[in-house]
Structures are given as C-alpha cells and as structure tokens.
XYZ file of C-alpha atoms in Angstrom:
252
model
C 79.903 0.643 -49.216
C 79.125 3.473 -46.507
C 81.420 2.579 -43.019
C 79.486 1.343 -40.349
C 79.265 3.318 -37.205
C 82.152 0.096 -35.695
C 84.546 0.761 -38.638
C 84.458 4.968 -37.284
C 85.188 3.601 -33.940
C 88.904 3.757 -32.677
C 91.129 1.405 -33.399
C 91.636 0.247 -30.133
C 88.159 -0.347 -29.586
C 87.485 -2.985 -32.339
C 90.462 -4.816 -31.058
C 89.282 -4.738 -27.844
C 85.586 -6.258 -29.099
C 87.468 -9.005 -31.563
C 89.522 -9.946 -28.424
C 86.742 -9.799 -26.182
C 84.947 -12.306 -28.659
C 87.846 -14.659 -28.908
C 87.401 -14.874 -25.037
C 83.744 -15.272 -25.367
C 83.740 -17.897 -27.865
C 86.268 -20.136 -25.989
C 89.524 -19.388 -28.051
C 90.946 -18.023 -25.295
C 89.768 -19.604 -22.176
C 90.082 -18.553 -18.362
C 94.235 -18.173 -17.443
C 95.080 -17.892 -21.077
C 97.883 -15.339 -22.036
C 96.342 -12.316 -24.696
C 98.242 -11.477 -27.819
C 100.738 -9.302 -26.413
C 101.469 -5.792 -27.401
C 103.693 -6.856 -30.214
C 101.665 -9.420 -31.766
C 98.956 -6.787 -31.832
C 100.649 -3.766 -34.111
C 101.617 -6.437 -36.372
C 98.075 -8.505 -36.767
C 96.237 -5.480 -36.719
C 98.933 -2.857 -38.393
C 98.605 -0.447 -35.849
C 100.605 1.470 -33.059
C 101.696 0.639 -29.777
C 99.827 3.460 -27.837
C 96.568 1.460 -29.995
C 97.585 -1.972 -29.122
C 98.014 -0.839 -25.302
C 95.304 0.642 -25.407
C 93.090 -1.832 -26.590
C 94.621 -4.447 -23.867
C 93.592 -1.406 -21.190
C 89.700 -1.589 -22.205
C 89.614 -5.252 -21.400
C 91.262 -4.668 -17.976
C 89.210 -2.131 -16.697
C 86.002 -4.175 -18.038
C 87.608 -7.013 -15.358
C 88.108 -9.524 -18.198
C 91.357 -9.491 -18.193
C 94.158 -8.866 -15.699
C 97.959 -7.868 -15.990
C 100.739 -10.363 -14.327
C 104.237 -7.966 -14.057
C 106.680 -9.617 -16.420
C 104.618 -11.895 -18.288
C 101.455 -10.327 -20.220
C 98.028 -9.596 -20.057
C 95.736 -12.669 -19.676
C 92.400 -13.834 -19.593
C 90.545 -13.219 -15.828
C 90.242 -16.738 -14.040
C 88.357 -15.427 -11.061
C 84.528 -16.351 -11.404
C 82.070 -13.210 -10.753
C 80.431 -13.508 -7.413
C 76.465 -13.785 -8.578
C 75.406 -11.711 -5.183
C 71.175 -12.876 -4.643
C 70.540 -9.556 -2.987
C 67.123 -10.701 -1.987
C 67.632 -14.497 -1.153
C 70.668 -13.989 0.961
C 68.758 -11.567 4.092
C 65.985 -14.102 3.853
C 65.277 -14.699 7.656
C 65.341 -18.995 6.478
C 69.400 -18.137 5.922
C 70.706 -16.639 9.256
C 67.605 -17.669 11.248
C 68.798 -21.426 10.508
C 72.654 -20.300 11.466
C 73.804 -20.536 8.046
C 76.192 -17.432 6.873
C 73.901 -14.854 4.546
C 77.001 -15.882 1.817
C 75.998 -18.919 1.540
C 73.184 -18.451 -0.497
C 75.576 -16.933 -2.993
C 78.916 -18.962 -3.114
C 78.179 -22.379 -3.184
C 80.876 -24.689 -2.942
C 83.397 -22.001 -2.968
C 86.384 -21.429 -0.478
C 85.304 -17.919 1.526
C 87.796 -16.247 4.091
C 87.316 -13.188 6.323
C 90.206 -11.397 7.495
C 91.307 -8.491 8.663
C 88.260 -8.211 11.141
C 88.238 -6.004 14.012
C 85.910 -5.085 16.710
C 85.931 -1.822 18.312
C 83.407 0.780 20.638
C 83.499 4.178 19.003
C 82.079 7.636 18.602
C 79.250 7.066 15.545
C 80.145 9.125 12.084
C 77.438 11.560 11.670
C 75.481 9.774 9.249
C 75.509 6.811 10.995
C 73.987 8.232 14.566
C 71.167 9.811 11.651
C 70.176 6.710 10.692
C 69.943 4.678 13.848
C 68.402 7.529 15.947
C 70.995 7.910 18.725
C 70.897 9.921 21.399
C 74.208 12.125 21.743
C 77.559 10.809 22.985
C 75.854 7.251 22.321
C 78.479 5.189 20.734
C 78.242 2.185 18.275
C 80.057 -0.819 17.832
C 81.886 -0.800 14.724
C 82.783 -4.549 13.107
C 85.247 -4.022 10.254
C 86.235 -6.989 7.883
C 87.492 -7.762 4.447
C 86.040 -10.857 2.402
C 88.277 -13.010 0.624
C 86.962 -15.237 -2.083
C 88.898 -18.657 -3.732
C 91.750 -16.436 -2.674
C 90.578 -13.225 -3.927
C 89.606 -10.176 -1.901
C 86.207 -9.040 -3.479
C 84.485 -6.937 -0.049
C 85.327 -4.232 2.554
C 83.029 -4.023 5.401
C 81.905 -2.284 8.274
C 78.871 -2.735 10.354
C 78.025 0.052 13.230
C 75.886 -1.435 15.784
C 74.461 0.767 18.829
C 76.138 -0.471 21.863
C 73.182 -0.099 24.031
C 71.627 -2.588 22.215
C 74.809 -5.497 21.173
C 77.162 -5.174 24.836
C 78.373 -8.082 26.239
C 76.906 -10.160 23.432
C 78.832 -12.291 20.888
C 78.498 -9.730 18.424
C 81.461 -7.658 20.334
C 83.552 -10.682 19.297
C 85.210 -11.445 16.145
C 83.236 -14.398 15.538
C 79.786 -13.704 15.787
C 78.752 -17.634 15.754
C 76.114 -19.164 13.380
C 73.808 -17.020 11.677
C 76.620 -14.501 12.273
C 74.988 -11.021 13.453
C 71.781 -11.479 12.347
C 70.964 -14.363 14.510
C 72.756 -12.747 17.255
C 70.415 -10.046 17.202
C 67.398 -11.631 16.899
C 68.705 -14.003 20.456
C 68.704 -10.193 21.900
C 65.610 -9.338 21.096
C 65.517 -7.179 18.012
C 65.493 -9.983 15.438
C 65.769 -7.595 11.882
C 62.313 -7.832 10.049
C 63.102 -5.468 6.896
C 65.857 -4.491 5.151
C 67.175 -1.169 3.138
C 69.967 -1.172 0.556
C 71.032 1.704 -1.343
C 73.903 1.152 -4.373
C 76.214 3.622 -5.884
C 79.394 3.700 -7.405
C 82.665 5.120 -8.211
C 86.529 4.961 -8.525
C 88.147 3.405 -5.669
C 90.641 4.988 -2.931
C 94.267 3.925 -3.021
C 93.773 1.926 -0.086
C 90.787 0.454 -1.497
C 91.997 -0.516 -4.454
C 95.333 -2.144 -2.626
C 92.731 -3.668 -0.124
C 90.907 -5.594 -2.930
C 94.331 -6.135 -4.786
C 91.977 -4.196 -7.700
C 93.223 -3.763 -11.328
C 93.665 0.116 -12.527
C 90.741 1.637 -14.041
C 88.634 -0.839 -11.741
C 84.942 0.987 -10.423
C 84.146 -0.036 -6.794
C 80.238 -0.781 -5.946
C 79.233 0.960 -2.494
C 76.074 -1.044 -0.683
C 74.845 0.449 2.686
C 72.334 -1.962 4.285
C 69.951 -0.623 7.086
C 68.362 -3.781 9.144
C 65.497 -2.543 10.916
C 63.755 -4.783 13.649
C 59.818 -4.580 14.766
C 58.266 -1.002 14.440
C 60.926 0.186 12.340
C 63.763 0.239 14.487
C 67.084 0.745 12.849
C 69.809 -1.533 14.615
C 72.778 -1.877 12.110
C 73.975 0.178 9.345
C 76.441 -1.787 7.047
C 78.827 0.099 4.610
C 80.194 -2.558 1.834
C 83.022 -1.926 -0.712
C 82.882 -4.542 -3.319
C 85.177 -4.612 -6.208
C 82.839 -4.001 -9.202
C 85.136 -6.907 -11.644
C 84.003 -9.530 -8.579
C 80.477 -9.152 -8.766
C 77.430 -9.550 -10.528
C 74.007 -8.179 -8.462
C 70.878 -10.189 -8.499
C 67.719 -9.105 -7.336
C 64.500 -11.746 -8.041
C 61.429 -10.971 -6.714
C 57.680 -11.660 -7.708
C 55.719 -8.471 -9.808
C-alpha cells in the first residue's frame, strides 16, 4: 500500500498529532503529566532530538506547558473566548460594567502593574488622534491577569486636553472604566476600529505574560472615536496568542 502523505511526515510530527489526540479525547485531561522524553523513544522507537521535538510542537501550539524538574504536561489554563463585538457594546460600559465582563464570566480577573502618566505622544499615536504639536496624551499602562495567569499588556493614550482632572488620570477609572468616563466628559465613543496582527514576542513580553518559548503574541490597536469621527483613545494590546481565542458575531 502507497504511504499516505502523514506516514512522509516527520516523526515528530505524528507523535505530536497521536498525543494531541490523547489530549483531545480525554486520556489525558487538563494538569496531566505527557509521556516524558524517555517513554517516547521507547513507545515510538525513535530518538531523543524526535521525542523532544515532538513535546516542542505541542508547547508552542499552547497545549501543553513545561514545569522545570518535573515534565511536560497538559495546559490547565482555559482560552479566554474574547467577544470582540459584544464586549464595546455601549449596554456594557454605559451600564458601569467592565468591557471583560462580557467575556470572562465567573472567572477571577486582576489588573496590575497599572500606571498613569502625562507624556509626549509616539508619532503614530499624535497621527491618529489629530494633535496639534507639543500636545501630550495621557498614557494608562496595565497588565491583565486571568485565574492567575497574565494573558494582556496594555496601554491606552488619551489626549490630555480632553481626560485632565478626570478619573481617568487615576488608576481606577470607576465603573464602566474609561469608556463611561468619557462619555460623563462629553465625548461618549460611538464607533470603534480594531486592527490585529501578529508575531513573536519581545523578551520582556514574553517574561511579562510568563509566555512559553515558541509562543506568537496577538497585537490589537483599538481606535474609539466619539460623534463626527473624533478619535479620543488609541489602545495598543499584547495578548498572549495560547490565552485567547477571538470572536467576532455579527449579523450578514
């Protein structure tokens, strides 16, 4: 019988999709400890390098994650399901509810590492909002950190003509977070802009997130615009590509 194109893959490969469907199927559930690198050369009759390499596909695909001294085991963290649509809805923030929780239900959410600060704006952020020279922008930088896991950088440049002496200057925006605040100043946002790419992560990214090797990062930058197209926030997120899964539902 001819070899299909999986038996001309690499080894390492069709170990990696037999383990990946032992995890799939339940056999090994969510915690579990992977056949090591040993028990893989001798089930499968293969090489070290091969076994190690097969355990590396499964990391950098987020299923599983290395613990230093004991193995390679099955990812326990649940994917964020991120409702790109649902979660700007003007119902959310409007009502003073955080824009997260439309995406992590019962689940324990921490931000840390915020700061607040009044700064010269990048470039490409005094582009996008339209400011006039030497204006500066209030930069709000925080890291998001979910059932214990850090899954989001971000930072949010705000002109300072427009947020000063509001809450938004403060760590803790209030409810509705800076949304809300906005709209209370008069330039409620009425439309939104996101553009996604992606690539590998910085060092300090990747120690940030507390990211596995080989991990991609997802890169978000929200525009909120309020009536007749006025930009008045630029958001730049970092999200660890493993944590998430994006979710966009909207009518044809």
């Amino acid at each position: 019988m001819a070899n299909t194109d999986d038996d001309r893959r690499p080894k390492y490969q069709r170990i990696a999709d037999s383990l990946r469907k032992a995890i799939q199927s339940g056999e090994y559930g969510p915690g579990d400890r992977l056949p090591g690198e040993n028990e893989l050369m001798a089930a499968h009759g293969v090489a070290r390098m091969t076994a190690r390499q097969a355990l590396s596909v499964l990391r950098d695909e987020g299923v599983a994650e290395a613990r230093k001294g004991a193995g390679v085991f099955v990812r326990s963290f649940r994917p964020l399901r991120r409702r790109g649509i649902q979660r700007l809805a003007q119902e959310q923030w409007g009502s003073g509810r955080s824009i997260w929780s439309a995406d992590i239900e019962n689940r324990a959410l921490e931000v840390d590492q915020v700061t607040v600060s009044e700064e010269a704006a990048p470039d490409h952020i005094s582009a996008v909002l339209d400011l006039a020279d030497e204006e500066t922008v209030c930069v709000r930088r925080r890291r998001f950190v979910l059932d214990g896991k850090p899954v989001l950088l971000a930072t949010s440049y705000l002109p300072t003509s427009v947020v000063a002496g509001s809450a938004i200057t403060q760590e803790d925006t209030g409810p509705g977070g800076t949304y809300a605040r906005l709209a209370e100043l008069g330039y409620k946002p009425v439309h939104f802009r996101e553009e996604i790419r992606s690539r590998m992560p910085s060092k300090g990214e990747a120690e940030q997130l507390s990211m596995s090797a080989g991990t991609p990062v997802i890169l978000i930058c929200r525009t909120a615009f309020a009536d007749e197209g006025r930009p008045v926030e630029v958001n730049e997120m970092t999200l660890d590509a493993a944590s998430y899964i994006l979710e966009y539902d909207f009518d044809a």
